[in-house]
């Protein structure tokens, strides 16, 4: 599993790997929001947690179709499937690689963009924690969606359609935790619910992903 | 829908088998089924599974990785050691540090086949391994198969149109083509 | 005789096809009775006026929107476990019906909400949940239509249905949590059964029965269509196999 993870990370940072695209997209969406809603500090500060969460979610969505599509096109997927690595672990490695190349940079960049949106200082740790807990779940769900749509024409659009409704609970709890943090309310409950969903995804979704991969490999 | 019926063979260590038959007869299907990538409609496959290494006509080469990195990755994934002579064996010595994306079709194919020497599987399932190889490279690949794989007790099932010069037994799949009214397959329930 | 013998597509088709027109007529009759009764022969509720009568469309369609998904879930499980084609095709057939039911529930909800709350749309937990359910239906149907191989499509949509069901339930509770955290949720939500008097309740029951019958009829009809389409595809595939032999 470590070998596959290392390969995927290496591929992501090399030329053409698309590393940083998600981050740039995140930045652009956040920069566009004030143009849309106006520059008033109070309004921006109020909607900042939600904007950052939605933007992070869209940025994570952007790179999902690359998770399996490239391996499918160049024929790696059947070769990986016949390797000693179980498909469930393959799914987990792929999700982890996606999180490290997409989710983690978003978490790191979020405070910076929070400043742009006048996010109150006391909300910053809550936003960071909620993103750090929530984005791995986004990657896991996305990997599942990517496995369902491997090799389909216009798979990318279909992938968004399938994955976005699945993102709803994570978005709700994640943004709620950040918002409560911003308003000085106790935010532990949504954070714990978010963590529960994340752990559930990590425990169960690789099996669903592997089942989908077995079908698409047929 | 059933493709082939009544195919039966048994290979002992050191034996190879060449599959023949017109395009579309089901050579790829048979190899993929033995490799466990798709389920058989009926019958039994024993001894492959965890011991099998599969090579399709696509090599699964990542353009951004170098030749050495590619082979190192497969060695790590299969938890094997990279054989010292694998670069020499497949004439890749000068290409070691070239990104795989800059290789020619034949060079890429050699890299794809070199994977088979790295993964250390006893049963090799090869789908048209010699496509886009020149005569010299075919000879090298045949050398690998005979003197590095079969001689050490390996098994190989090869779907190919050309003569590898290995004097392997040939299984012609033409008589095994599934009859039109053959039973089985998911469409059958609807007919 | 085991119920699974009806899993044979021919048998299923032969058994159900004669029923479909009767079911259609029955559904139409029950619906006509229920709706006419509900619309014209119930007293006007004191606080809400006549606008409340839309519950005779709203409640049964909402009921069927959820039950259609439940039916798809059960059918998907049967397909994954027992590999009965009829089951997978029934799930496929039910999805658009369920989606239309969801749309009817949403639209009637909006029409009802306008005079009651003064707005076409409120992010009420129930309404929001139905909107999310609609998105789930969209994704499920899109996946079915995108995959060319019918067996792979059945497998993948079944997996999506299972995972989607879990996330749909999660969303339901997440939405409850989210709205309570923001607005005063309860005063806007629509508790039907508890404070509905018998005068309204009986015709509502008739309407629900009508919607169940309508759903059954539509799903049987559509399942039959799917089975016939598969049969045509299978026959065509077989015909294609003959040609190279002739040539």
Coordinates of C-alpha atoms in Angstrom, one line a residue, chain A residues 3-4 7 10-11 14-15 70-71 74-76 78-85 214 217-218, chain B residues 32 35 37-39 52 54-55 58-62 64-65 69 73-74 76-78 115 121:
Chain A
X3 CA 4.4 1.7 -2.6
X4 CA 1.1 2.7 -4.3
X7 CA 3.7 6.3 -6.6
X10 CA 5.1 11.2 -6.9
X11 CA 2.9 11.3 -10.0
X14 CA 5.5 15.7 -11.2
X15 CA 4.7 17.7 -14.4
X70 CA -5.7 7.7 -15.6
X71 CA -5.0 4.2 -14.3
X74 CA -3.2 3.3 -19.5
X75 CA -4.2 -0.1 -18.4
X76 CA -2.7 0.1 -14.9
X78 CA -6.1 -4.5 -14.1
X79 CA -2.4 -4.8 -13.3
X80 CA -2.9 -3.2 -9.9
X81 CA -6.0 -5.4 -9.3
X82 CA -4.0 -8.6 -9.9
X83 CA -1.2 -7.4 -7.5
X84 CA -1.1 -8.8 -4.0
X85 CA -2.6 -5.6 -2.6
X214 CA -14.5 -5.3 -9.2
X217 CA -12.8 -4.3 -14.1
X218 CA -15.0 -7.1 -15.4
Chain B
X32 CA -8.6 -12.3 -17.8
X35 CA -6.2 -13.9 -13.8
X37 CA -10.4 -10.2 -13.3
X38 CA -13.8 -11.6 -14.4
X39 CA -15.8 -14.6 -13.2
X52 CA -0.6 -15.4 -11.3
X54 CA -1.2 -10.8 -15.8
X55 CA 0.0 -8.7 -18.6
X58 CA -1.7 -2.1 -22.3
X59 CA 1.5 -1.7 -20.2
X60 CA 0.2 0.6 -17.5
X61 CA 3.2 2.9 -17.9
X62 CA 3.1 6.3 -16.2
X64 CA 6.1 10.9 -15.5
X65 CA 8.0 8.0 -13.9
X69 CA 11.1 4.1 -10.8
X73 CA 7.3 0.5 -7.9
X74 CA 6.2 -2.9 -9.1
X76 CA 7.7 -2.7 -3.9
X77 CA 4.0 -3.5 -4.7
X78 CA 4.8 -7.2 -5.0
X115 CA 7.6 -5.9 -15.1
X121 CA 4.9 -14.6 -10.1

